[in-house]
Short mmCIF file of C-alpha atoms in Angstrom, two decimals:
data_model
loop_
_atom_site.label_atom_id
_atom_site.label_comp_id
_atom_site.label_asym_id
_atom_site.label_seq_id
_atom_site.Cartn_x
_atom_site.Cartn_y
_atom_site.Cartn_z
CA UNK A 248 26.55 -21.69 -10.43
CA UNK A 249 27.64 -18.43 -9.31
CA UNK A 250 29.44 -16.45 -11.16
CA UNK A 251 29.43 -14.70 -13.89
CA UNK A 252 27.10 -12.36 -15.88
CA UNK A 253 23.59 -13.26 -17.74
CA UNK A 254 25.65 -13.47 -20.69
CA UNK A 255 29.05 -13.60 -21.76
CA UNK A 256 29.82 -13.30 -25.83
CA UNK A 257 33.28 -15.40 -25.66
CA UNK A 258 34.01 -15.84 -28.76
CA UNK A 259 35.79 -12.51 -31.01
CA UNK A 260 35.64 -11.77 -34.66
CA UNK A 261 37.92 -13.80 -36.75
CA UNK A 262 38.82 -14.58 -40.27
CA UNK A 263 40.24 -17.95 -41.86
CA UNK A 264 40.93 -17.66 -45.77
CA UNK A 265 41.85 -21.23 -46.82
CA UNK A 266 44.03 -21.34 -49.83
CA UNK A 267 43.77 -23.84 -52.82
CA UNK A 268 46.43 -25.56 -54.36
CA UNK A 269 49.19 -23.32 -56.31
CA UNK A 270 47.67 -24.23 -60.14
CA UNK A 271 43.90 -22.83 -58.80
CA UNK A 272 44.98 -19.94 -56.51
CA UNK A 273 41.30 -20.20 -55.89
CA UNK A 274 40.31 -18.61 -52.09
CA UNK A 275 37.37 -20.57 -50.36
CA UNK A 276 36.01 -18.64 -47.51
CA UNK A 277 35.74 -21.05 -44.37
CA UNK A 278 32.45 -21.63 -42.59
CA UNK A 279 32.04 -19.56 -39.47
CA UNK A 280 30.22 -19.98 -36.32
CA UNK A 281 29.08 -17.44 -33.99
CA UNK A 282 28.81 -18.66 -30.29
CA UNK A 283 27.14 -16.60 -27.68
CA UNK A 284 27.20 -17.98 -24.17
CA UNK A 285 25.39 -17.30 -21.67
CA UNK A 286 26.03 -17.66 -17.66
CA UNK A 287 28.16 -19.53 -15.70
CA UNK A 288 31.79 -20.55 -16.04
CA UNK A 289 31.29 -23.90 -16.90
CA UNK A 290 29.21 -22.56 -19.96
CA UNK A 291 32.36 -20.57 -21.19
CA UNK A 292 34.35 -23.73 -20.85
CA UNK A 293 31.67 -25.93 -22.80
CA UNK A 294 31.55 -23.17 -25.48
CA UNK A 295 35.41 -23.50 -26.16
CA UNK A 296 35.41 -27.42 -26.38
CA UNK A 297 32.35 -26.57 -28.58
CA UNK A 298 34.58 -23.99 -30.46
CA UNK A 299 37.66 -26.80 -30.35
CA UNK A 300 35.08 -29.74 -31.78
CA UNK A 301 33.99 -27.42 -34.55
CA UNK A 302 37.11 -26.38 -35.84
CA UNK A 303 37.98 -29.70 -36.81
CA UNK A 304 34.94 -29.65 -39.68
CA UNK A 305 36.35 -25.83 -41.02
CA UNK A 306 34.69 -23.72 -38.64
CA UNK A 307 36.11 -20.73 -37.23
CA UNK A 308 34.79 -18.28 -34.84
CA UNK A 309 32.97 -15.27 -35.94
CA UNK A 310 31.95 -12.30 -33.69
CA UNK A 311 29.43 -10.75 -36.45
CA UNK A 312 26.16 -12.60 -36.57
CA UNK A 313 25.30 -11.23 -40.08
CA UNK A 314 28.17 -13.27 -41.02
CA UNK A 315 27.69 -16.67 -39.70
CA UNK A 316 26.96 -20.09 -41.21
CA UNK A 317 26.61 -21.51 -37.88
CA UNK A 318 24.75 -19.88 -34.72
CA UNK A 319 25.02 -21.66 -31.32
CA UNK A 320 23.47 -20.06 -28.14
CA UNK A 321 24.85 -22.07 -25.11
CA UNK A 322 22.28 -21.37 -22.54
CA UNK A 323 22.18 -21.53 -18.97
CA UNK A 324 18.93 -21.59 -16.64
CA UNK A 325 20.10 -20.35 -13.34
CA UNK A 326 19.26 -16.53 -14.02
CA UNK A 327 15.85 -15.39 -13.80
CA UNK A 328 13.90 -15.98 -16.96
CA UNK A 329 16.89 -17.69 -18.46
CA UNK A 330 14.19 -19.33 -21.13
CA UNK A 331 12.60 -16.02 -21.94
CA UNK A 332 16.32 -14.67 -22.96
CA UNK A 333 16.88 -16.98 -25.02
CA UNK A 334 13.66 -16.71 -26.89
CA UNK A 335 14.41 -12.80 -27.49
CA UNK A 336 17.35 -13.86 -28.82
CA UNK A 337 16.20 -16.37 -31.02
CA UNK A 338 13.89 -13.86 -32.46
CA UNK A 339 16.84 -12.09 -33.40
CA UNK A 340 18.49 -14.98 -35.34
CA UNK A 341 15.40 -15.47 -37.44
CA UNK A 342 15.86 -11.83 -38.55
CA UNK A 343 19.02 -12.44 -39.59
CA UNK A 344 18.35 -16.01 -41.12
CA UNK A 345 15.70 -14.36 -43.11
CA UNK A 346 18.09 -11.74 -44.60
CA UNK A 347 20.53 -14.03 -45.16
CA UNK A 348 18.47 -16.58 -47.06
CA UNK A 349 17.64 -13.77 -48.88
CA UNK A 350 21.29 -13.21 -49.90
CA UNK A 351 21.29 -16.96 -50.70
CA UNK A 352 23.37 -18.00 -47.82
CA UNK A 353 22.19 -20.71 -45.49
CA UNK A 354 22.05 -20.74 -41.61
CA UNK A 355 22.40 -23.62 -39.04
CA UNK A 356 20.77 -22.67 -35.55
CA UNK A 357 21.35 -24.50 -32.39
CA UNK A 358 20.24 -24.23 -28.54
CA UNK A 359 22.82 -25.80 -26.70
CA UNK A 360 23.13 -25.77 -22.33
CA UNK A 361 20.68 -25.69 -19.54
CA UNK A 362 17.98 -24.20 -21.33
CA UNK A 363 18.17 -26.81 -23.53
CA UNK A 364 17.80 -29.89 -21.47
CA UNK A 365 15.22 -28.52 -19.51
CA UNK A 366 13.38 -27.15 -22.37
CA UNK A 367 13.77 -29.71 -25.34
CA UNK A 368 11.70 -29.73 -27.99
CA UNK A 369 9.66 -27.00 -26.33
CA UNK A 370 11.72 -24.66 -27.80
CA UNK A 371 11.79 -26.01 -31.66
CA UNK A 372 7.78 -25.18 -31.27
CA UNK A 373 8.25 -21.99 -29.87
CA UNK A 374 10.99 -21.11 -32.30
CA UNK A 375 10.77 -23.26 -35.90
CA UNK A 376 14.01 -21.33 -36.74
CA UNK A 377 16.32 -23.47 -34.54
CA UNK A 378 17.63 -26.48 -36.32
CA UNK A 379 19.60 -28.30 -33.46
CA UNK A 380 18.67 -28.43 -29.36
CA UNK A 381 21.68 -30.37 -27.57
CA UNK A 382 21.88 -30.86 -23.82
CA UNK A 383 25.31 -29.91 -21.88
CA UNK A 384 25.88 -34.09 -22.09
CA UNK A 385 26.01 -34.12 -25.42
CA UNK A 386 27.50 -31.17 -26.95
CA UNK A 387 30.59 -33.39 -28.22
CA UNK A 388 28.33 -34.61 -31.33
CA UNK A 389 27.18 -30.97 -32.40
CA UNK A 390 29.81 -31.81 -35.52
CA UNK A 391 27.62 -34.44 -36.97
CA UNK A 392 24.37 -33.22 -35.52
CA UNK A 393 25.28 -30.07 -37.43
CA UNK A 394 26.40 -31.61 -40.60
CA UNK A 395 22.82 -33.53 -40.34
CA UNK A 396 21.49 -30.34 -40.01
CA UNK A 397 23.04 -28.74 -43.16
CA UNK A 398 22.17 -31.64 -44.98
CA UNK A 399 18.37 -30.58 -44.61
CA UNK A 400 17.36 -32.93 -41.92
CA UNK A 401 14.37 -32.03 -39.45
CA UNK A 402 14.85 -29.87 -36.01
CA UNK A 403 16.70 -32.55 -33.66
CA UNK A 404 16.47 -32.99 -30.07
CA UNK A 405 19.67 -34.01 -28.49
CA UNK A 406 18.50 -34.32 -24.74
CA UNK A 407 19.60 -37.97 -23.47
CA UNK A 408 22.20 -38.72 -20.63
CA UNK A 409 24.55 -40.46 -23.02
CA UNK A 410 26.09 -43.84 -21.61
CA UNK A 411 29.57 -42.10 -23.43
CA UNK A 412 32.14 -39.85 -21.30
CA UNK A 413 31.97 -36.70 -23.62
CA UNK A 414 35.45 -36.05 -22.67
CA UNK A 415 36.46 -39.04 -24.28
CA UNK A 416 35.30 -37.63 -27.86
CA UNK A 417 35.91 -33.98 -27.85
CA UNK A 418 39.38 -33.26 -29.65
CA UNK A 419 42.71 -32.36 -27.53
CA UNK A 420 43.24 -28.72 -26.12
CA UNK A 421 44.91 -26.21 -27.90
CA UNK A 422 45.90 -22.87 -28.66
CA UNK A 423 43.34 -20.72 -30.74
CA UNK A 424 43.64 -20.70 -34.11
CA UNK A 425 46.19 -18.50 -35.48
CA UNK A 426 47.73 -17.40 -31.95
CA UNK A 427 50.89 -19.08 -30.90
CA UNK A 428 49.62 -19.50 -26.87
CA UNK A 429 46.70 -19.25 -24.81
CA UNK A 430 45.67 -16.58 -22.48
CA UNK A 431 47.47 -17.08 -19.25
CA UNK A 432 44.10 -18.14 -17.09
CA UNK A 433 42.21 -21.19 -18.01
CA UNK A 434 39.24 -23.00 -16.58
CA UNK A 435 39.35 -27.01 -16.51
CA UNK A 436 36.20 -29.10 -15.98
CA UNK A 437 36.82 -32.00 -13.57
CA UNK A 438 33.29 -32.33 -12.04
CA UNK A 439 29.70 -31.86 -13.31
CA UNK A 440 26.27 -32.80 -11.92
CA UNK A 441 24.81 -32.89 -8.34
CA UNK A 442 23.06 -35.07 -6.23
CA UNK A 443 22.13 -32.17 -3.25
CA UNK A 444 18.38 -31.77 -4.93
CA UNK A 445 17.99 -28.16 -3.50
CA UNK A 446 14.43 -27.43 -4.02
CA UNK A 447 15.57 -23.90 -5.87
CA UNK A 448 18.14 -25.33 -8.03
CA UNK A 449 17.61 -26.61 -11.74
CA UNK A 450 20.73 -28.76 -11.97
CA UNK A 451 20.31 -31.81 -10.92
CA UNK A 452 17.82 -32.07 -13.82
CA UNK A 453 19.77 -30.35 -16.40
CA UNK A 454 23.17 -31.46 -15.83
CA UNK A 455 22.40 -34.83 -14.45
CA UNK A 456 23.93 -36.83 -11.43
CA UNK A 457 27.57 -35.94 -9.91
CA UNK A 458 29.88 -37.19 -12.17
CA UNK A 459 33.74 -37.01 -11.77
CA UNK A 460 36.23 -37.35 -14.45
CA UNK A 461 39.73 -39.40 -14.01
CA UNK A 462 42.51 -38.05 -12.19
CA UNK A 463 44.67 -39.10 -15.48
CA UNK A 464 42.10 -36.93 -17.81
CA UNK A 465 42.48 -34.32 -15.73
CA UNK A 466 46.15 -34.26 -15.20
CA UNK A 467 46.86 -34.93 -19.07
CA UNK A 468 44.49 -31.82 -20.09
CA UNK A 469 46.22 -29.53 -17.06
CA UNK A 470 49.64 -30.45 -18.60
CA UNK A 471 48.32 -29.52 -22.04
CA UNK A 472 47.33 -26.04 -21.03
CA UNK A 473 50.13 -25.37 -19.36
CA UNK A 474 52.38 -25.87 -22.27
CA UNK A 475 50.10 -23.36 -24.09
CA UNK A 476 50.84 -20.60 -21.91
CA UNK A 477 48.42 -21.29 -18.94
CA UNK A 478 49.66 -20.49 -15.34
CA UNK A 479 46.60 -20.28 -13.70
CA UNK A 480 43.92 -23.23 -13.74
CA UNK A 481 40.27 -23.00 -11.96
CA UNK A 482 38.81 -26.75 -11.46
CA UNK A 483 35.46 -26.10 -12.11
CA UNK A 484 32.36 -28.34 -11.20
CA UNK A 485 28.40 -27.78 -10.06
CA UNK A 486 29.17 -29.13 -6.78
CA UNK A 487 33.06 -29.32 -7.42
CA UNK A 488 34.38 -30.38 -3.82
CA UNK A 489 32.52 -33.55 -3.96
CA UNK A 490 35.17 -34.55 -7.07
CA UNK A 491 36.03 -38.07 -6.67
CA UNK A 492 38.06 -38.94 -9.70
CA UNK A 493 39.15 -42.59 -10.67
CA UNK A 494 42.84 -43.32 -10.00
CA UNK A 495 44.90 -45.69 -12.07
CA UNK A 496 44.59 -48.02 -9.59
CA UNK A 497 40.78 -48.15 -9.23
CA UNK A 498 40.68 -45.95 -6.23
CA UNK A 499 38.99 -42.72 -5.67
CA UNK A 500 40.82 -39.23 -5.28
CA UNK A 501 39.62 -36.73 -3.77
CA UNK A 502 39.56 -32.30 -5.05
CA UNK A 503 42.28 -31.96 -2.60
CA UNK A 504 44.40 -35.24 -3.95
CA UNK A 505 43.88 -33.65 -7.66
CA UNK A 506 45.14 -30.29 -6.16
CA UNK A 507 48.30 -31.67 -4.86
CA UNK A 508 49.01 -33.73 -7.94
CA UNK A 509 48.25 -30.93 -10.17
CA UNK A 510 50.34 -28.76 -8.91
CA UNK A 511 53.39 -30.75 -9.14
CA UNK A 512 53.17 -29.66 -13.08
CA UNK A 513 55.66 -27.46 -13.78
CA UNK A 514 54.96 -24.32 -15.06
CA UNK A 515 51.40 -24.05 -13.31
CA UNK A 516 51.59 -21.24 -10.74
CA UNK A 517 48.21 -21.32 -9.47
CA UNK A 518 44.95 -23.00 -8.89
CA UNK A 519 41.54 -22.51 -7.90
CA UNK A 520 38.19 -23.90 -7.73
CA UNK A 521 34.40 -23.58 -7.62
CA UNK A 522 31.82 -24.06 -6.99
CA UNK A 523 31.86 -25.93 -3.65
CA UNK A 524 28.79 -27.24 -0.88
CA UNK A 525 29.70 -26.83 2.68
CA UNK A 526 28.33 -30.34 3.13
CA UNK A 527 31.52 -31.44 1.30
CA UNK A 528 34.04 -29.36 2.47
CA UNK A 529 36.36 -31.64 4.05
CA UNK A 530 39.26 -31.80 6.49
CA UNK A 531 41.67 -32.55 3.71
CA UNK A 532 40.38 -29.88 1.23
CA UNK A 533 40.13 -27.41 4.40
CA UNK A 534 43.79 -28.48 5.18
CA UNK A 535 45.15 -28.26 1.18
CA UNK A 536 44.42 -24.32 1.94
CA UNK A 537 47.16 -24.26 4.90
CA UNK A 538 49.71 -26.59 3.17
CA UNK A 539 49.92 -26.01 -0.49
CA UNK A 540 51.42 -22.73 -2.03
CA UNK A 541 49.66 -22.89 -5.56
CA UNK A 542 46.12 -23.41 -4.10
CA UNK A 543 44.99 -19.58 -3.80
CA UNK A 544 43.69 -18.37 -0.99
CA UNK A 545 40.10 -17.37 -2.63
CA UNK A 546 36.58 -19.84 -1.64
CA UNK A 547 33.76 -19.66 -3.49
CA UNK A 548 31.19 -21.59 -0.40
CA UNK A 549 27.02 -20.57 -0.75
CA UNK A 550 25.25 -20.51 2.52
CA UNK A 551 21.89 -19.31 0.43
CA UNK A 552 20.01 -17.99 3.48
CA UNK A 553 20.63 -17.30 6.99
CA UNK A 554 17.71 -18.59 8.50
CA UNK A 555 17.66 -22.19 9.72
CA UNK A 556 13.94 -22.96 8.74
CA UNK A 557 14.82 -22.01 4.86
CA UNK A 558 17.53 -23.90 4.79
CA UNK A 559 15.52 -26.93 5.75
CA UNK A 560 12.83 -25.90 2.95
CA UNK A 561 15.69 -25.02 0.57
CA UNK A 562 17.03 -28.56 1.23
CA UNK A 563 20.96 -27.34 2.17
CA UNK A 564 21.19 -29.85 4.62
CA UNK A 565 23.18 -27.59 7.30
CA UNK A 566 22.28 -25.02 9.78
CA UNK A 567 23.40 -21.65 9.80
CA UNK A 568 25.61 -22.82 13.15
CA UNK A 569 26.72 -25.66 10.85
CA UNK A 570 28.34 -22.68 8.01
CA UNK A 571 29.82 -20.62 10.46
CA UNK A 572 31.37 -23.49 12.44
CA UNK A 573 33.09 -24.60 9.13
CA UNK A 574 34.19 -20.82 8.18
CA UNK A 575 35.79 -21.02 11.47
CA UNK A 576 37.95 -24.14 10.55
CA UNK A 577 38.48 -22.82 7.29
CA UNK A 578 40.14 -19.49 8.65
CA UNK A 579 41.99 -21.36 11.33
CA UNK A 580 43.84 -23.12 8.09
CA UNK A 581 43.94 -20.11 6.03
CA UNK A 582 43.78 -16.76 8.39
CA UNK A 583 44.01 -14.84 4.81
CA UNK A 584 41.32 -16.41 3.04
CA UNK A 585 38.79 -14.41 1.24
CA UNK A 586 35.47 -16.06 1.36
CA UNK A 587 32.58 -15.03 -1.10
CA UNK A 588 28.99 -16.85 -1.21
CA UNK A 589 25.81 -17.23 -3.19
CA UNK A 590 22.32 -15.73 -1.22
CA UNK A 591 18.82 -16.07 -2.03
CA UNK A 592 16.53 -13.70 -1.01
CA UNK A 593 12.81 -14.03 -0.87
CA UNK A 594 12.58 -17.70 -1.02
CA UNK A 595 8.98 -18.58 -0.35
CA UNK A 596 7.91 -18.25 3.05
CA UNK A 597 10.72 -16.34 4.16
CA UNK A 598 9.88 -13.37 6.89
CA UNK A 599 11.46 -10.17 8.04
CA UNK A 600 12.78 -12.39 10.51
CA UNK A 601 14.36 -14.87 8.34
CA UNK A 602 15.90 -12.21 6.12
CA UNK A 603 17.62 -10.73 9.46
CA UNK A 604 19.17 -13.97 10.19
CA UNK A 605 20.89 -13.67 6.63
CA UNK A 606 21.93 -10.13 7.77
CA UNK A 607 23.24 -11.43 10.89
CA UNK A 608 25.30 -14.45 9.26
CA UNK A 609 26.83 -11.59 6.45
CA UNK A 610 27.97 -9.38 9.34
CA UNK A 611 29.88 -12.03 10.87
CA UNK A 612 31.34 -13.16 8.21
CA UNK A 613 32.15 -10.97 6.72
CA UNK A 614 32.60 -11.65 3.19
CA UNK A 615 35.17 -10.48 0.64
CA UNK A 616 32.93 -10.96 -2.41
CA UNK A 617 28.81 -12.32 -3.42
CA UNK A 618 26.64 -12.64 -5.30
CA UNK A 619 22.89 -12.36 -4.10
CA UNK A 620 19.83 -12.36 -6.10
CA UNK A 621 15.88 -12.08 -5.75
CA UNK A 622 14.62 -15.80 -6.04
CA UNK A 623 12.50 -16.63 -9.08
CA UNK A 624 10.70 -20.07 -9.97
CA UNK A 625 12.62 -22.37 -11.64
CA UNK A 626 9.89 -24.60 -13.50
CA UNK A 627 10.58 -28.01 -12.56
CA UNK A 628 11.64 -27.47 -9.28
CA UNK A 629 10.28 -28.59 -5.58
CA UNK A 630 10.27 -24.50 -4.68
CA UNK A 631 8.04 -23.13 -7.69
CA UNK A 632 4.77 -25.18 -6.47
CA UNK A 633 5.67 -23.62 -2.58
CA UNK A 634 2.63 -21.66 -1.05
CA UNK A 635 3.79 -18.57 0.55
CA UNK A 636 5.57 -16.93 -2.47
CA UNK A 637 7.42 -13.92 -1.23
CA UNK A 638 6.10 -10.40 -2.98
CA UNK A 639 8.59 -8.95 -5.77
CA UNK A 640 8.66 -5.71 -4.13
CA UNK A 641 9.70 -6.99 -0.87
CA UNK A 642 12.20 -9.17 -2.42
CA UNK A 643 13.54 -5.94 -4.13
CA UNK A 644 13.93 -4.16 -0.90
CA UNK A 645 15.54 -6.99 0.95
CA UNK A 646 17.94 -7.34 -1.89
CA UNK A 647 18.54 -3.54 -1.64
CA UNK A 648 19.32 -3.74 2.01
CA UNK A 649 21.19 -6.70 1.80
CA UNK A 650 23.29 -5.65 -1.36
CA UNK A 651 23.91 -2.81 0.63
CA UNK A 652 25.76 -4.35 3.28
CA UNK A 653 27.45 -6.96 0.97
CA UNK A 654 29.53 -4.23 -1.09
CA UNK A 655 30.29 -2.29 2.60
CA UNK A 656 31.97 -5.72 3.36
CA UNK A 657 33.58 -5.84 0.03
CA UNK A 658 34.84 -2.32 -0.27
CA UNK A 659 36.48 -2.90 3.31
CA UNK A 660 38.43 -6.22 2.14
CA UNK A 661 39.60 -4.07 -0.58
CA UNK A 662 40.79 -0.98 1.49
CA UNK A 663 42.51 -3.43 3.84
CA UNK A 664 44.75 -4.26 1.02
CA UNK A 665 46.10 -0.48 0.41
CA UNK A 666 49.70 -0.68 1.38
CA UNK A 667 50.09 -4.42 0.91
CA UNK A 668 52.25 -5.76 -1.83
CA UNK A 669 50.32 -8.89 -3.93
CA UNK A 670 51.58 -10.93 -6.56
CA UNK A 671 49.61 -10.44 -9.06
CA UNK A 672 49.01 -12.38 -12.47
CA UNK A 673 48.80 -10.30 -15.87
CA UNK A 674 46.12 -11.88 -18.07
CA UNK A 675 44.66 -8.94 -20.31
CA UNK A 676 45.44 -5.64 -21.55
CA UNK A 677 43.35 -2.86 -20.12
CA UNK A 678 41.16 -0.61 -21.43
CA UNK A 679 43.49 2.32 -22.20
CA UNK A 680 46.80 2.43 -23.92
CA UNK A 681 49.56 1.55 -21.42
CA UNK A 682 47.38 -0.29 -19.30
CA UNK A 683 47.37 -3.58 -17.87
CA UNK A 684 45.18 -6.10 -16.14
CA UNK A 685 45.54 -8.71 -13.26
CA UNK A 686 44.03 -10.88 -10.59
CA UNK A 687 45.00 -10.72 -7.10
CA UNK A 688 45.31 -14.08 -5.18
CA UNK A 689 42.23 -13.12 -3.41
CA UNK A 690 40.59 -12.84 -7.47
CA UNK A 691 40.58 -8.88 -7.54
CA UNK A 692 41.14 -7.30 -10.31
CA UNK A 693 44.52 -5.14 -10.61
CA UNK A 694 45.27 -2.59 -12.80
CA UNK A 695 48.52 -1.05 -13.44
CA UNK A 696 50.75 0.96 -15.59
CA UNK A 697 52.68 -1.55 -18.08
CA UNK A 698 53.20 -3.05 -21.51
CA UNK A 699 52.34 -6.27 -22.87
CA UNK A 700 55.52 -7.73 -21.79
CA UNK A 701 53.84 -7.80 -18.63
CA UNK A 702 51.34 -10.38 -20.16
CA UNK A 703 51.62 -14.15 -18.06
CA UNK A 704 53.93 -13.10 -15.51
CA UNK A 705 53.41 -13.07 -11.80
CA UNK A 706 55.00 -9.47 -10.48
CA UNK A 707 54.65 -8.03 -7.00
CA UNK A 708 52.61 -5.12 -7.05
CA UNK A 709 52.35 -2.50 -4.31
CA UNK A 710 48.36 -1.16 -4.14
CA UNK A 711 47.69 2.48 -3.90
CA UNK A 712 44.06 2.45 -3.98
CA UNK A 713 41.13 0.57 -4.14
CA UNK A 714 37.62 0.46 -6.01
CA UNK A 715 34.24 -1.26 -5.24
CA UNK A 716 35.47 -3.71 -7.84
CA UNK A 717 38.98 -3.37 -8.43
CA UNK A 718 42.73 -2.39 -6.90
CA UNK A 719 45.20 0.08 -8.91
CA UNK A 720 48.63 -0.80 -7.69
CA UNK A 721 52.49 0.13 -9.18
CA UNK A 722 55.42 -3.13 -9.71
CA UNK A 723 57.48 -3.12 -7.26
CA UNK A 724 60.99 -2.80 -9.00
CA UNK A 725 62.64 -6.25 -10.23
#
């Protein structure tokens, strides 16, 4: 997966002071857990069904680690040493667990995520202090692995591909504890898994094979969120265009059939998705971008390298002519679109050459938003035993050159905008007083002048300027 930052802490400090009854007037302070995730999307969205399962055995989310009875790290092994992280942060929870125990107050740890599955019990020897490791199949039995765990049981390994649906067992959406709605932007599983085997990619082995959840599932959890404030859903998957839900009927839909039945729920103004494979990128999905209004007009698509030869050796299974052919078609549907894309830079064997014909495919492009990176072994993986391992100072200048000319691209898109009215979605305050946040169809960020009323509406917004990473705009009156 692409997005997002090494770590994201996505949980926030809060209290939950359960009362007894009237005669004892006694206060019992709940247990509280303190989940830090780490990488992609689909991480943040494990961590709240995490969150969700939890709550139903007392716990409540804590942002203060000195203060938790329950520490989950939700891992994921895509960034470069992902494991290592994690270890430095363990050693950070034993400090704590140490002072704590000294206080007389006990402390559950668990591993949970990418790093977990691919590094099992590996990481109870590394680190005694960590009670529970649970792969991203399994993470809807942390409750009674947990309450095993606080019973004094030995370290468990929770690795297996359970024959269970997980989404069958975690509890039903809602609204955070103590708030009356949810934030105004959700994110909605509907796909996990992949079957592509790039030789790079650690997936396939830590998330399992491509597995699609039911069109009804889907729907039902969609209407859910809507009724709790959400107007804006992204479908999220590994490989998330190759979706291919059961229908009622025993038939197959497709991502584009679950687009157009999703947004036929009222109240949901817009959806999204990622991440996709051009391999899977088909007519219908290409043609959902022309015909329906609520599908945004934003595509997350990786190309990975430029060069046809790496692409072969990455196993991508398409040619450079291949990805711009299929850009073409896409933009033919969509003229608007805003494309952004995954690269890899210094994938073993790859020349000055090679790295030119990644230059080459960015300028023509021309892409609106990506995210490049230097590559680094995944252990595991077909790529880590390649001969010809690229030097990490030449992968730091490539990715210097080529970052270079990714955020020229980017700063463009966004100074093409300057004049243009958007409708954009309030989701957040800002950081100063008086401020408020948005996203752009095209997933900028907008910031304006406005109060909290603003928060969940769609307004038109006229943009004045624009930022490397962001668009300042004024409403245009009502």
């Amino acid at each position: 997966m692409a997005i997002g930052g090494d770590d994201l802490d996505v949980l926030t400090i809060a209290e939950h002071v359960v009362a007894a009854p009237p005669a004892e007037r006694v206060e019992v302070r709940a247990r509280k857990v303190h989940l830090k995730t780490f990488g992609c999307q689909m991480n943040v969205y494990d961590s709240e069904r995490m969150s969700e399962a939890l709550a139903a055995d007392g716990y409540t989310p804590t942002g203060d680690l000195d203060d938790a009875d329950l520490v989950i790290l939700n891992t994921c092994h895509i960034r470069e040493k992902a494991a290592e992280k994690v270890y430095s942060e363990l050693g950070r929870v034993r400090a704590v667990r140490l002072d704590r125990e000294r206080q007389g107050k006990s402390t559950v740890v668990a591993v949970t995520g990418c790093v977990a599955q691919a590094e099992g019990a590996e990481i109870v020897r590394r680190a005694p202090v960590v009670d529970l490791v649970v792969g991203p199949q399994s993470y809807h039995r942390l409750p009674g692995l947990v309450a095993r765990a606080e019973a004094g049981a030995p370290a468990v390994v929770e690795i297996e591909f359970p024959e269970e649906d997980k989404f069958d067992h975690l509890p039903v959406r809602r609204a955070a504890q103590g708030e009356a709605k949810r934030a105004p932007t959700a994110f909605l599983t509907v796909q996990e898994g992949c079957d592509k085997f790039c030789t790079f990619c650690v997936v396939p082995y830590t998330r399992g094979a491509e597995l699609s959840r039911p069109v009804a599932a889907v729907v039902a959890e969609a209407r859910r969120l809507v009724a709790q404030g959400v107007r804006e859903i992204t479908l999220l998957g590994q490989n998330v265009n190759s979706y291919h839900g059961e229908l009622a009927d025993g038939s197959a839909a497709s991502l584009a059939g679950l687009i157009h039945q999703l947004a036929t729920i009222e109240g949901l103004a817009r959806i999204r998705y990622t991440t996709s494979h051009p391999r899977d990128m088909t007519d219908e999905l290409i043609a959902a971008h022309a015909d329906e209004p609520k599908l945004m007009p934003y595509l997350h698509l990786p190309f990975q390298a430029g060069a046809d030869r790496i692409l072969a050796t990455m196993n991508r299974k398409h040619t450079a002519a291949d990805y711009l052919s299929l850009v073409a078609r896409i933009r033919r549907a969509r003229p608007d679109i805003a494309l952004s894309t995954d690269i890899i830079v210094g994938f073993p064997g790859e020349t000055e050459v090679d790295f030119q014909a990644t230059l080459d495919l960015v300028r023509e492009v021309g892409f609106a938003q990506a995210y490049s990176f230097k590559y680094s072994p995944r252990p595991g993986t077909p790529a880590s035993n390649l001969d010809e391992q690229v030097a990490e100072e030449v992968k730091a200048e490539r990715l210097a050159r080529l970052q270079t000319l990714l955020e020229s691209h980017q700063s463009a898109f966004n100074q093409g905008l300057v004049g243009r009215v958007l409708p954009v979605l309030f989701d957040r305050p800002g950081r100063r007083a008086g401020q408020m946040l948005g996203r752009s169809p095209y997933l900028q960020v907008v910031h304006v002048d406005g109060g909290p009323e603003l928060l969940g509406s769609i307004r038109e917004v006229e943009i004045v300027s624009a930022g490397p990473n962001s668009l300042a705009g004024v409403i245009e009156p009502a």
